[in-house]
Amino acid sequence: MMKKFLFPLLLLPVLMGLASCATEKPSKQVITVSIEPLRFLTEQLAGDKFEVRTVMPDGANPETYNPTMQQMQLLAESTAYIRVGTLGFEKTQMRMITENCPHLYVVNAAEKTPEITLCGHDGHKEEIDPHTWMAPRNMNIMALNICKALAHIDYKNAEFYDQNLTKFLHYSDSLNLIIAQRLDTLPSRTFLINHPSLGHFAMQYRLQQLSVEHDGKEASAEQMADLIDECRRDSVRIILVQEQHSDRAVNAIARELNLRPLKINPLRYEWDEEILRISELFCQ
């Protein structure tokens, strides 16, 4: 489970003074988002009307990330904060900050998206899978939520945001069609991954995700042996590695199965390119 850090508590008195002592004010209203895929989506909808910034940089792990003073200042300068709502650092550090920035308009982008409950190696249910954005149909719902928020903040440009929403929905639907066609006739629909970040992707495209890691912990030797047996039974051909998490155990399983692990980055800014690339990996 996630560790709770005291760092944000210590930052609060300093943070409250940041907005008043900042020497350079942004030329546009600022919207801060929690992760890079949300920046991609928000920029598609907001166009040039807002400056969009991200709290967590690409390459960081959202389960263990600890925002810096600079990232904290982003919120003090922002009009709105858009989050997934279920990521580790969002539920610990960021909540403390938003409670002390009452001027922020906080948007839960993943509201009304389907929930997936992850299961542990022993079969018991775990936490909700937070990787909502990895399915195009979920991204469409998130786009609707963000568009509504933009129109609330800047009602004079509501029509502009609605037009951008229509464009994005058409684009997202075209991506979904390409991916669905690619994955429709796979010889094996089961894949292995080091961190369970593709649950929503798997649900949309009728795939089965097997994960080495559960509840932040890698599989034991016995559990790894069970995973190897399951991979052989289901004729697994694809082993994926999310860059932000340990690959030690999954590499050991890959060697046993004589397969080459393939790296993915669900937290990449170029959301559209990444989900297309992931779908291509399944067709190798």
PDB file of C-alpha atoms in Angstrom:
ATOM      1  CA  MET A   1       0.000   0.000   0.000  1.00  0.00           C
ATOM      2  CA  MET A   2       1.096   3.629  -0.496  1.00  0.00           C
ATOM      3  CA  LYS A   3       3.178   5.325   2.162  1.00  0.00           C
ATOM      4  CA  LYS A   4       1.873   8.612   3.465  1.00  0.00           C
ATOM      5  CA  PHE A   5       4.490  11.357   3.409  1.00  0.00           C
ATOM      6  CA  LEU A   6       4.756  14.286   5.807  1.00  0.00           C
ATOM      7  CA  PHE A   7       6.528  16.401   3.192  1.00  0.00           C
ATOM      8  CA  PRO A   8       3.370  18.106   1.863  1.00  0.00           C
ATOM      9  CA  LEU A   9       2.349  19.037   5.414  1.00  0.00           C
ATOM     10  CA  LEU A  10       5.639  20.807   5.882  1.00  0.00           C
ATOM     11  CA  LEU A  11       5.159  22.558   2.545  1.00  0.00           C
ATOM     12  CA  LEU A  12       1.773  24.046   3.292  1.00  0.00           C
ATOM     13  CA  PRO A  13       2.883  27.228   5.100  1.00  0.00           C
ATOM     14  CA  VAL A  14       5.417  27.907   2.358  1.00  0.00           C
ATOM     15  CA  LEU A  15       2.949  27.118  -0.408  1.00  0.00           C
ATOM     16  CA  MET A  16       0.419  29.592   0.889  1.00  0.00           C
ATOM     17  CA  GLY A  17       2.939  32.359   0.389  1.00  0.00           C
ATOM     18  CA  LEU A  18       4.025  31.324  -3.072  1.00  0.00           C
ATOM     19  CA  ALA A  19       1.121  32.897  -4.934  1.00  0.00           C
ATOM     20  CA  SER A  20       1.734  36.291  -3.359  1.00  0.00           C
ATOM     21  CA  CYS A  21       5.520  36.315  -3.782  1.00  0.00           C
ATOM     22  CA  ALA A  22       5.688  34.985  -7.375  1.00  0.00           C
ATOM     23  CA  THR A  23       7.490  37.522  -9.569  1.00  0.00           C
ATOM     24  CA  GLU A  24       6.279  36.291 -12.946  1.00  0.00           C
ATOM     25  CA  LYS A  25       2.608  35.793 -13.558  1.00  0.00           C
ATOM     26  CA  PRO A  26       1.578  33.550 -16.476  1.00  0.00           C
ATOM     27  CA  SER A  27       0.187  35.373 -19.510  1.00  0.00           C
ATOM     28  CA  LYS A  28      -2.827  33.025 -19.625  1.00  0.00           C
ATOM     29  CA  GLN A  29      -4.922  31.328 -16.993  1.00  0.00           C
ATOM     30  CA  VAL A  30      -3.194  28.139 -15.885  1.00  0.00           C
ATOM     31  CA  ILE A  31      -4.722  24.690 -15.596  1.00  0.00           C
ATOM     32  CA  THR A  32      -2.633  22.093 -13.781  1.00  0.00           C
ATOM     33  CA  VAL A  33      -3.154  18.390 -14.419  1.00  0.00           C
ATOM     34  CA  SER A  34      -1.757  15.470 -12.484  1.00  0.00           C
ATOM     35  CA  ILE A  35      -0.189  13.397 -15.310  1.00  0.00           C
ATOM     36  CA  GLU A  36       0.977  13.865 -18.889  1.00  0.00           C
ATOM     37  CA  PRO A  37      -1.886  11.989 -20.642  1.00  0.00           C
ATOM     38  CA  LEU A  38      -4.277  14.450 -18.996  1.00  0.00           C
ATOM     39  CA  ARG A  39      -2.193  17.337 -20.342  1.00  0.00           C
ATOM     40  CA  PHE A  40      -2.506  15.844 -23.825  1.00  0.00           C
ATOM     41  CA  LEU A  41      -6.269  15.590 -23.507  1.00  0.00           C
ATOM     42  CA  THR A  42      -6.763  18.999 -21.899  1.00  0.00           C
ATOM     43  CA  GLU A  43      -4.665  20.714 -24.567  1.00  0.00           C
ATOM     44  CA  GLN A  44      -6.745  19.087 -27.324  1.00  0.00           C
ATOM     45  CA  LEU A  45      -9.841  20.689 -25.810  1.00  0.00           C
ATOM     46  CA  ALA A  46      -8.502  23.972 -24.439  1.00  0.00           C
ATOM     47  CA  GLY A  47      -6.519  24.939 -27.525  1.00  0.00           C
ATOM     48  CA  ASP A  48      -4.734  28.245 -26.934  1.00  0.00           C
ATOM     49  CA  LYS A  49      -7.132  29.504 -24.277  1.00  0.00           C
ATOM     50  CA  PHE A  50      -5.191  28.143 -21.285  1.00  0.00           C
ATOM     51  CA  GLU A  51      -1.665  27.236 -20.355  1.00  0.00           C
ATOM     52  CA  VAL A  52      -1.667  23.596 -19.239  1.00  0.00           C
ATOM     53  CA  ARG A  53       0.974  22.313 -16.822  1.00  0.00           C
ATOM     54  CA  THR A  54       1.642  18.902 -15.303  1.00  0.00           C
ATOM     55  CA  VAL A  55       2.472  18.115 -11.682  1.00  0.00           C
ATOM     56  CA  MET A  56       4.161  14.747 -12.203  1.00  0.00           C
ATOM     57  CA  PRO A  57       6.873  14.633 -14.893  1.00  0.00           C
ATOM     58  CA  ASP A  58       7.130  11.811 -17.402  1.00  0.00           C
ATOM     59  CA  GLY A  59       9.244   8.970 -16.047  1.00  0.00           C
ATOM     60  CA  ALA A  60       8.108   9.284 -12.431  1.00  0.00           C
ATOM     61  CA  ASN A  61       6.120   6.600 -10.626  1.00  0.00           C
ATOM     62  CA  PRO A  62       2.660   7.860  -9.545  1.00  0.00           C
ATOM     63  CA  GLU A  63       2.602   5.370  -6.672  1.00  0.00           C
ATOM     64  CA  THR A  64       5.713   6.798  -5.013  1.00  0.00           C
ATOM     65  CA  TYR A  65       6.008  10.286  -6.497  1.00  0.00           C
ATOM     66  CA  ASN A  66       6.614  13.134  -4.066  1.00  0.00           C
ATOM     67  CA  PRO A  67       5.929  16.576  -5.620  1.00  0.00           C
ATOM     68  CA  THR A  68       8.666  19.190  -5.363  1.00  0.00           C
ATOM     69  CA  MET A  69       8.312  22.792  -4.256  1.00  0.00           C
ATOM     70  CA  GLN A  70       8.101  23.836  -7.920  1.00  0.00           C
ATOM     71  CA  GLN A  71       5.225  21.443  -8.601  1.00  0.00           C
ATOM     72  CA  MET A  72       3.434  22.744  -5.512  1.00  0.00           C
ATOM     73  CA  GLN A  73       3.731  26.290  -6.835  1.00  0.00           C
ATOM     74  CA  LEU A  74       1.928  25.212 -10.015  1.00  0.00           C
ATOM     75  CA  LEU A  75      -1.232  24.708  -8.017  1.00  0.00           C
ATOM     76  CA  ALA A  76      -0.941  28.055  -6.255  1.00  0.00           C
ATOM     77  CA  GLU A  77      -0.833  29.761  -9.666  1.00  0.00           C
ATOM     78  CA  SER A  78      -3.602  27.683 -11.238  1.00  0.00           C
ATOM     79  CA  THR A  79      -7.270  28.312 -11.875  1.00  0.00           C
ATOM     80  CA  ALA A  80      -8.140  24.599 -11.976  1.00  0.00           C
ATOM     81  CA  TYR A  81      -6.627  21.249 -11.126  1.00  0.00           C
ATOM     82  CA  ILE A  82      -7.593  18.217 -13.249  1.00  0.00           C
ATOM     83  CA  ARG A  83      -6.832  14.771 -11.851  1.00  0.00           C
ATOM     84  CA  VAL A  84      -7.627  11.124 -12.400  1.00  0.00           C
ATOM     85  CA  GLY A  85      -8.510  10.897  -8.731  1.00  0.00           C
ATOM     86  CA  THR A  86      -7.273   7.385  -7.948  1.00  0.00           C
ATOM     87  CA  LEU A  87      -3.495   7.602  -8.428  1.00  0.00           C
ATOM     88  CA  GLY A  88      -1.307   7.127  -5.368  1.00  0.00           C
ATOM     89  CA  PHE A  89       0.074  10.651  -5.075  1.00  0.00           C
ATOM     90  CA  GLU A  90      -3.323  12.176  -5.892  1.00  0.00           C
ATOM     91  CA  LYS A  91      -4.889  10.446  -2.902  1.00  0.00           C
ATOM     92  CA  THR A  92      -2.153  11.472  -0.438  1.00  0.00           C
ATOM     93  CA  GLN A  93      -0.045  14.538  -1.182  1.00  0.00           C
ATOM     94  CA  MET A  94      -2.295  16.312  -3.671  1.00  0.00           C
ATOM     95  CA  ARG A  95      -5.425  16.121  -1.551  1.00  0.00           C
ATOM     96  CA  MET A  96      -3.652  17.981   1.219  1.00  0.00           C
ATOM     97  CA  ILE A  97      -2.661  20.750  -1.172  1.00  0.00           C
ATOM     98  CA  THR A  98      -6.052  21.199  -2.813  1.00  0.00           C
ATOM     99  CA  GLU A  99      -7.696  21.483   0.590  1.00  0.00           C
ATOM    100  CA  ASN A 100      -5.418  24.430   1.270  1.00  0.00           C
ATOM    101  CA  CYS A 101      -5.921  26.071  -2.145  1.00  0.00           C
ATOM    102  CA  PRO A 102      -9.624  26.923  -1.926  1.00  0.00           C
ATOM    103  CA  HIS A 103      -9.460  29.001  -5.124  1.00  0.00           C
ATOM    104  CA  LEU A 104      -8.840  25.864  -7.229  1.00  0.00           C
ATOM    105  CA  TYR A 105     -11.637  24.416  -9.331  1.00  0.00           C
ATOM    106  CA  VAL A 106     -10.932  20.693  -8.915  1.00  0.00           C
ATOM    107  CA  VAL A 107     -12.023  18.325 -11.691  1.00  0.00           C
ATOM    108  CA  ASN A 108     -12.147  14.540 -11.390  1.00  0.00           C
ATOM    109  CA  ALA A 109     -11.617  13.658 -15.047  1.00  0.00           C
ATOM    110  CA  ALA A 110     -12.394   9.969 -14.541  1.00  0.00           C
ATOM    111  CA  GLU A 111     -15.859  10.550 -13.105  1.00  0.00           C
ATOM    112  CA  LYS A 112     -18.429   8.097 -14.541  1.00  0.00           C
ATOM    113  CA  THR A 113     -15.786   5.890 -16.174  1.00  0.00           C
ATOM    114  CA  PRO A 114     -16.099   2.120 -15.510  1.00  0.00           C
ATOM    115  CA  GLU A 115     -14.275   0.778 -12.470  1.00  0.00           C
ATOM    116  CA  ILE A 116     -12.026  -2.280 -12.527  1.00  0.00           C
ATOM    117  CA  THR A 117     -11.088  -3.981  -9.271  1.00  0.00           C
ATOM    118  CA  LEU A 118      -7.687  -5.642  -9.361  1.00  0.00           C
ATOM    119  CA  CYS A 119      -7.320  -9.086  -7.837  1.00  0.00           C
ATOM    120  CA  GLY A 120      -4.268 -10.239  -5.898  1.00  0.00           C
ATOM    121  CA  HIS A 121      -2.291 -13.417  -6.422  1.00  0.00           C
ATOM    122  CA  ASP A 122      -4.470 -15.110  -3.795  1.00  0.00           C
ATOM    123  CA  GLY A 123      -7.645 -14.129  -5.622  1.00  0.00           C
ATOM    124  CA  HIS A 124      -8.702 -11.475  -3.124  1.00  0.00           C
ATOM    125  CA  LYS A 125      -9.836  -8.128  -4.504  1.00  0.00           C
ATOM    126  CA  GLU A 126      -7.483  -5.183  -4.231  1.00  0.00           C
ATOM    127  CA  GLU A 127      -7.714  -1.523  -5.114  1.00  0.00           C
ATOM    128  CA  ILE A 128      -9.454   0.082  -8.071  1.00  0.00           C
ATOM    129  CA  ASP A 129      -7.353   0.124 -11.255  1.00  0.00           C
ATOM    130  CA  PRO A 130      -6.527   3.836 -11.718  1.00  0.00           C
ATOM    131  CA  HIS A 131      -5.298   3.596 -15.339  1.00  0.00           C
ATOM    132  CA  THR A 132      -8.618   4.748 -16.775  1.00  0.00           C
ATOM    133  CA  TRP A 133      -7.093   6.715 -19.642  1.00  0.00           C
ATOM    134  CA  MET A 134      -5.669   3.579 -21.294  1.00  0.00           C
ATOM    135  CA  ALA A 135      -9.001   2.819 -23.005  1.00  0.00           C
ATOM    136  CA  PRO A 136     -10.256   5.179 -25.757  1.00  0.00           C
ATOM    137  CA  ARG A 137     -13.884   4.881 -24.659  1.00  0.00           C
ATOM    138  CA  ASN A 138     -12.853   6.029 -21.173  1.00  0.00           C
ATOM    139  CA  MET A 139     -10.844   8.874 -22.670  1.00  0.00           C
ATOM    140  CA  ASN A 140     -14.027  10.009 -24.413  1.00  0.00           C
ATOM    141  CA  ILE A 141     -15.819  10.215 -21.054  1.00  0.00           C
ATOM    142  CA  MET A 142     -12.870  12.089 -19.571  1.00  0.00           C
ATOM    143  CA  ALA A 143     -12.960  14.504 -22.513  1.00  0.00           C
ATOM    144  CA  LEU A 144     -16.635  15.219 -21.801  1.00  0.00           C
ATOM    145  CA  ASN A 145     -15.833  15.904 -18.130  1.00  0.00           C
ATOM    146  CA  ILE A 146     -12.960  18.240 -18.984  1.00  0.00           C
ATOM    147  CA  CYS A 147     -14.945  20.068 -21.668  1.00  0.00           C
ATOM    148  CA  LYS A 148     -17.715  20.706 -19.151  1.00  0.00           C
ATOM    149  CA  ALA A 149     -15.138  22.068 -16.695  1.00  0.00           C
ATOM    150  CA  LEU A 150     -13.579  24.368 -19.303  1.00  0.00           C
ATOM    151  CA  ALA A 151     -16.978  25.773 -20.204  1.00  0.00           C
ATOM    152  CA  HIS A 152     -17.665  26.367 -16.501  1.00  0.00           C
ATOM    153  CA  ILE A 153     -14.404  28.256 -16.037  1.00  0.00           C
ATOM    154  CA  ASP A 154     -14.575  30.169 -19.328  1.00  0.00           C
ATOM    155  CA  TYR A 155     -18.215  30.192 -20.424  1.00  0.00           C
ATOM    156  CA  LYS A 156     -17.589  32.801 -23.147  1.00  0.00           C
ATOM    157  CA  ASN A 157     -15.627  30.205 -25.116  1.00  0.00           C
ATOM    158  CA  ALA A 158     -17.939  27.257 -24.416  1.00  0.00           C
ATOM    159  CA  GLU A 159     -18.708  26.795 -28.109  1.00  0.00           C
ATOM    160  CA  PHE A 160     -14.981  26.645 -28.917  1.00  0.00           C
ATOM    161  CA  TYR A 161     -14.451  23.871 -26.361  1.00  0.00           C
ATOM    162  CA  ASP A 162     -17.487  21.987 -27.621  1.00  0.00           C
ATOM    163  CA  GLN A 163     -16.138  22.091 -31.183  1.00  0.00           C
ATOM    164  CA  ASN A 164     -12.780  20.762 -29.991  1.00  0.00           C
ATOM    165  CA  LEU A 165     -14.587  18.035 -28.067  1.00  0.00           C
ATOM    166  CA  THR A 166     -16.360  16.892 -31.239  1.00  0.00           C
ATOM    167  CA  LYS A 167     -13.043  16.762 -33.091  1.00  0.00           C
ATOM    168  CA  PHE A 168     -11.388  14.768 -30.320  1.00  0.00           C
ATOM    169  CA  LEU A 169     -14.244  12.268 -30.053  1.00  0.00           C
ATOM    170  CA  HIS A 170     -14.039  11.596 -33.798  1.00  0.00           C
ATOM    171  CA  TYR A 171     -10.272  11.148 -33.529  1.00  0.00           C
ATOM    172  CA  SER A 172     -10.514   8.862 -30.496  1.00  0.00           C
ATOM    173  CA  ASP A 173     -13.179   6.748 -32.196  1.00  0.00           C
ATOM    174  CA  SER A 174     -10.927   6.353 -35.241  1.00  0.00           C
ATOM    175  CA  LEU A 175      -8.093   5.163 -32.993  1.00  0.00           C
ATOM    176  CA  ASN A 176     -10.449   2.709 -31.338  1.00  0.00           C
ATOM    177  CA  LEU A 177     -11.473   1.304 -34.723  1.00  0.00           C
ATOM    178  CA  ILE A 178      -7.845   0.770 -35.770  1.00  0.00           C
ATOM    179  CA  ILE A 179      -6.964  -0.943 -32.491  1.00  0.00           C
ATOM    180  CA  ALA A 180     -10.093  -3.124 -32.468  1.00  0.00           C
ATOM    181  CA  GLN A 181      -9.346  -4.343 -35.984  1.00  0.00           C
ATOM    182  CA  ARG A 182      -5.733  -5.104 -35.102  1.00  0.00           C
ATOM    183  CA  LEU A 183      -6.626  -7.093 -32.007  1.00  0.00           C
ATOM    184  CA  ASP A 184      -9.719  -8.866 -33.317  1.00  0.00           C
ATOM    185  CA  THR A 185      -8.050 -12.079 -34.483  1.00  0.00           C
ATOM    186  CA  LEU A 186      -5.142 -12.533 -32.081  1.00  0.00           C
ATOM    187  CA  PRO A 187      -4.124 -16.196 -31.668  1.00  0.00           C
ATOM    188  CA  SER A 188      -3.782 -15.614 -27.915  1.00  0.00           C
ATOM    189  CA  ARG A 189      -5.746 -12.992 -25.988  1.00  0.00           C
ATOM    190  CA  THR A 190      -3.764 -13.297 -22.738  1.00  0.00           C
ATOM    191  CA  PHE A 191      -0.675 -11.215 -21.982  1.00  0.00           C
ATOM    192  CA  LEU A 192       1.703 -10.751 -19.056  1.00  0.00           C
ATOM    193  CA  ILE A 193       2.808  -7.396 -17.639  1.00  0.00           C
ATOM    194  CA  ASN A 194       5.007  -6.341 -14.717  1.00  0.00           C
ATOM    195  CA  HIS A 195       2.522  -3.742 -13.356  1.00  0.00           C
ATOM    196  CA  PRO A 196      -1.258  -4.038 -13.953  1.00  0.00           C
ATOM    197  CA  SER A 197      -1.655  -0.855 -15.993  1.00  0.00           C
ATOM    198  CA  LEU A 198      -3.629  -2.193 -18.965  1.00  0.00           C
ATOM    199  CA  GLY A 199      -6.765  -3.463 -17.258  1.00  0.00           C
ATOM    200  CA  HIS A 200      -9.029  -0.903 -18.968  1.00  0.00           C
ATOM    201  CA  PHE A 201      -7.313  -1.496 -22.313  1.00  0.00           C
ATOM    202  CA  ALA A 202      -7.797  -5.245 -21.860  1.00  0.00           C
ATOM    203  CA  MET A 203     -11.464  -4.867 -20.926  1.00  0.00           C
ATOM    204  CA  GLN A 204     -12.254  -2.756 -24.007  1.00  0.00           C
ATOM    205  CA  TYR A 205     -10.518  -5.142 -26.415  1.00  0.00           C
ATOM    206  CA  ARG A 206     -11.444  -8.485 -24.813  1.00  0.00           C
ATOM    207  CA  LEU A 207      -7.948  -9.324 -23.569  1.00  0.00           C
ATOM    208  CA  GLN A 208      -6.819 -10.984 -20.357  1.00  0.00           C
ATOM    209  CA  GLN A 209      -4.131  -9.267 -18.300  1.00  0.00           C
ATOM    210  CA  LEU A 210      -1.822 -11.292 -16.056  1.00  0.00           C
ATOM    211  CA  SER A 211       0.322  -9.188 -13.734  1.00  0.00           C
ATOM    212  CA  VAL A 212       3.507 -10.006 -11.859  1.00  0.00           C
ATOM    213  CA  GLU A 213       2.893  -7.185  -9.408  1.00  0.00           C
ATOM    214  CA  HIS A 214      -0.138  -6.900  -7.161  1.00  0.00           C
ATOM    215  CA  ASP A 215      -0.824  -4.335  -4.464  1.00  0.00           C
ATOM    216  CA  GLY A 216       2.639  -2.880  -5.075  1.00  0.00           C
ATOM    217  CA  LYS A 217       4.363  -6.201  -4.427  1.00  0.00           C
ATOM    218  CA  GLU A 218       6.048  -8.561  -6.868  1.00  0.00           C
ATOM    219  CA  ALA A 219       5.058 -12.223  -7.007  1.00  0.00           C
ATOM    220  CA  SER A 220       6.735 -14.744  -4.741  1.00  0.00           C
ATOM    221  CA  ALA A 221       8.700 -17.656  -6.200  1.00  0.00           C
ATOM    222  CA  GLU A 222       5.634 -19.883  -5.888  1.00  0.00           C
ATOM    223  CA  GLN A 223       3.386 -17.291  -7.498  1.00  0.00           C
ATOM    224  CA  MET A 224       5.886 -16.807 -10.333  1.00  0.00           C
ATOM    225  CA  ALA A 225       5.818 -20.546 -10.987  1.00  0.00           C
ATOM    226  CA  ASP A 226       2.021 -20.387 -11.158  1.00  0.00           C
ATOM    227  CA  LEU A 227       2.228 -17.452 -13.586  1.00  0.00           C
ATOM    228  CA  ILE A 228       4.617 -19.380 -15.823  1.00  0.00           C
ATOM    229  CA  ASP A 229       2.212 -22.326 -15.886  1.00  0.00           C
ATOM    230  CA  GLU A 230      -0.716 -20.018 -16.666  1.00  0.00           C
ATOM    231  CA  CYS A 231       1.219 -18.301 -19.455  1.00  0.00           C
ATOM    232  CA  ARG A 232       2.027 -21.662 -21.028  1.00  0.00           C
ATOM    233  CA  ARG A 233      -1.537 -22.866 -20.672  1.00  0.00           C
ATOM    234  CA  ASP A 234      -2.903 -19.712 -22.333  1.00  0.00           C
ATOM    235  CA  SER A 235      -0.161 -19.631 -25.011  1.00  0.00           C
ATOM    236  CA  VAL A 236       1.033 -16.177 -23.957  1.00  0.00           C
ATOM    237  CA  ARG A 237       3.148 -14.554 -26.661  1.00  0.00           C
ATOM    238  CA  ILE A 238       3.352 -10.981 -25.332  1.00  0.00           C
ATOM    239  CA  ILE A 239       5.167  -9.828 -22.189  1.00  0.00           C
ATOM    240  CA  LEU A 240       5.016  -6.098 -21.470  1.00  0.00           C
ATOM    241  CA  VAL A 241       7.084  -3.959 -19.116  1.00  0.00           C
ATOM    242  CA  GLN A 242       5.887  -0.574 -17.855  1.00  0.00           C
ATOM    243  CA  GLU A 243       8.958   1.626 -17.634  1.00  0.00           C
ATOM    244  CA  GLN A 244       8.161   3.166 -14.248  1.00  0.00           C
ATOM    245  CA  HIS A 245       8.095  -0.168 -12.385  1.00  0.00           C
ATOM    246  CA  SER A 246      10.518  -2.969 -11.580  1.00  0.00           C
ATOM    247  CA  ASP A 247      11.184  -5.461 -14.375  1.00  0.00           C
ATOM    248  CA  ARG A 248      13.257  -7.974 -12.424  1.00  0.00           C
ATOM    249  CA  ALA A 249      10.587 -10.636 -11.890  1.00  0.00           C
ATOM    250  CA  VAL A 250       8.929 -10.268 -15.294  1.00  0.00           C
ATOM    251  CA  ASN A 251      12.322 -10.598 -17.006  1.00  0.00           C
ATOM    252  CA  ALA A 252      12.913 -13.862 -15.136  1.00  0.00           C
ATOM    253  CA  ILE A 253       9.547 -15.190 -16.333  1.00  0.00           C
ATOM    254  CA  ALA A 254      10.277 -14.019 -19.878  1.00  0.00           C
ATOM    255  CA  ARG A 255      13.562 -15.971 -19.893  1.00  0.00           C
ATOM    256  CA  GLU A 256      11.733 -19.078 -18.712  1.00  0.00           C
ATOM    257  CA  LEU A 257       9.197 -18.687 -21.537  1.00  0.00           C
ATOM    258  CA  ASN A 258      11.839 -17.716 -24.095  1.00  0.00           C
ATOM    259  CA  LEU A 259      10.052 -14.421 -24.846  1.00  0.00           C
ATOM    260  CA  ARG A 260      11.406 -10.875 -25.181  1.00  0.00           C
ATOM    261  CA  PRO A 261       9.818  -8.268 -22.867  1.00  0.00           C
ATOM    262  CA  LEU A 262       8.492  -5.187 -24.668  1.00  0.00           C
ATOM    263  CA  LYS A 263       8.541  -1.777 -22.975  1.00  0.00           C
ATOM    264  CA  ILE A 264       5.500   0.495 -22.784  1.00  0.00           C
ATOM    265  CA  ASN A 265       4.857   3.888 -21.198  1.00  0.00           C
ATOM    266  CA  PRO A 266       1.200   4.466 -20.217  1.00  0.00           C
ATOM    267  CA  LEU A 267       2.208   7.820 -18.704  1.00  0.00           C
ATOM    268  CA  ARG A 268       3.556   9.229 -21.955  1.00  0.00           C
ATOM    269  CA  TYR A 269       2.235  12.633 -23.119  1.00  0.00           C
ATOM    270  CA  GLU A 270       1.547  11.315 -26.629  1.00  0.00           C
ATOM    271  CA  TRP A 271      -1.401   9.211 -25.503  1.00  0.00           C
ATOM    272  CA  ASP A 272      -2.622   8.497 -29.025  1.00  0.00           C
ATOM    273  CA  GLU A 273       0.768   7.316 -30.280  1.00  0.00           C
ATOM    274  CA  GLU A 274       1.293   5.107 -27.234  1.00  0.00           C
ATOM    275  CA  ILE A 275      -1.981   3.173 -27.374  1.00  0.00           C
ATOM    276  CA  LEU A 276      -1.455   2.615 -31.109  1.00  0.00           C
ATOM    277  CA  ARG A 277       2.078   1.394 -30.416  1.00  0.00           C
ATOM    278  CA  ILE A 278       0.841  -0.944 -27.675  1.00  0.00           C
ATOM    279  CA  SER A 279      -1.708  -2.437 -30.062  1.00  0.00           C
ATOM    280  CA  GLU A 280       1.076  -2.982 -32.614  1.00  0.00           C
ATOM    281  CA  LEU A 281       3.122  -4.890 -30.034  1.00  0.00           C
ATOM    282  CA  PHE A 282       0.338  -7.451 -29.742  1.00  0.00           C
ATOM    283  CA  CYS A 283       0.593  -8.160 -33.465  1.00  0.00           C
ATOM    284  CA  GLN A 284       4.307  -8.964 -33.541  1.00  0.00           C
TER     285      GLN A 284
END
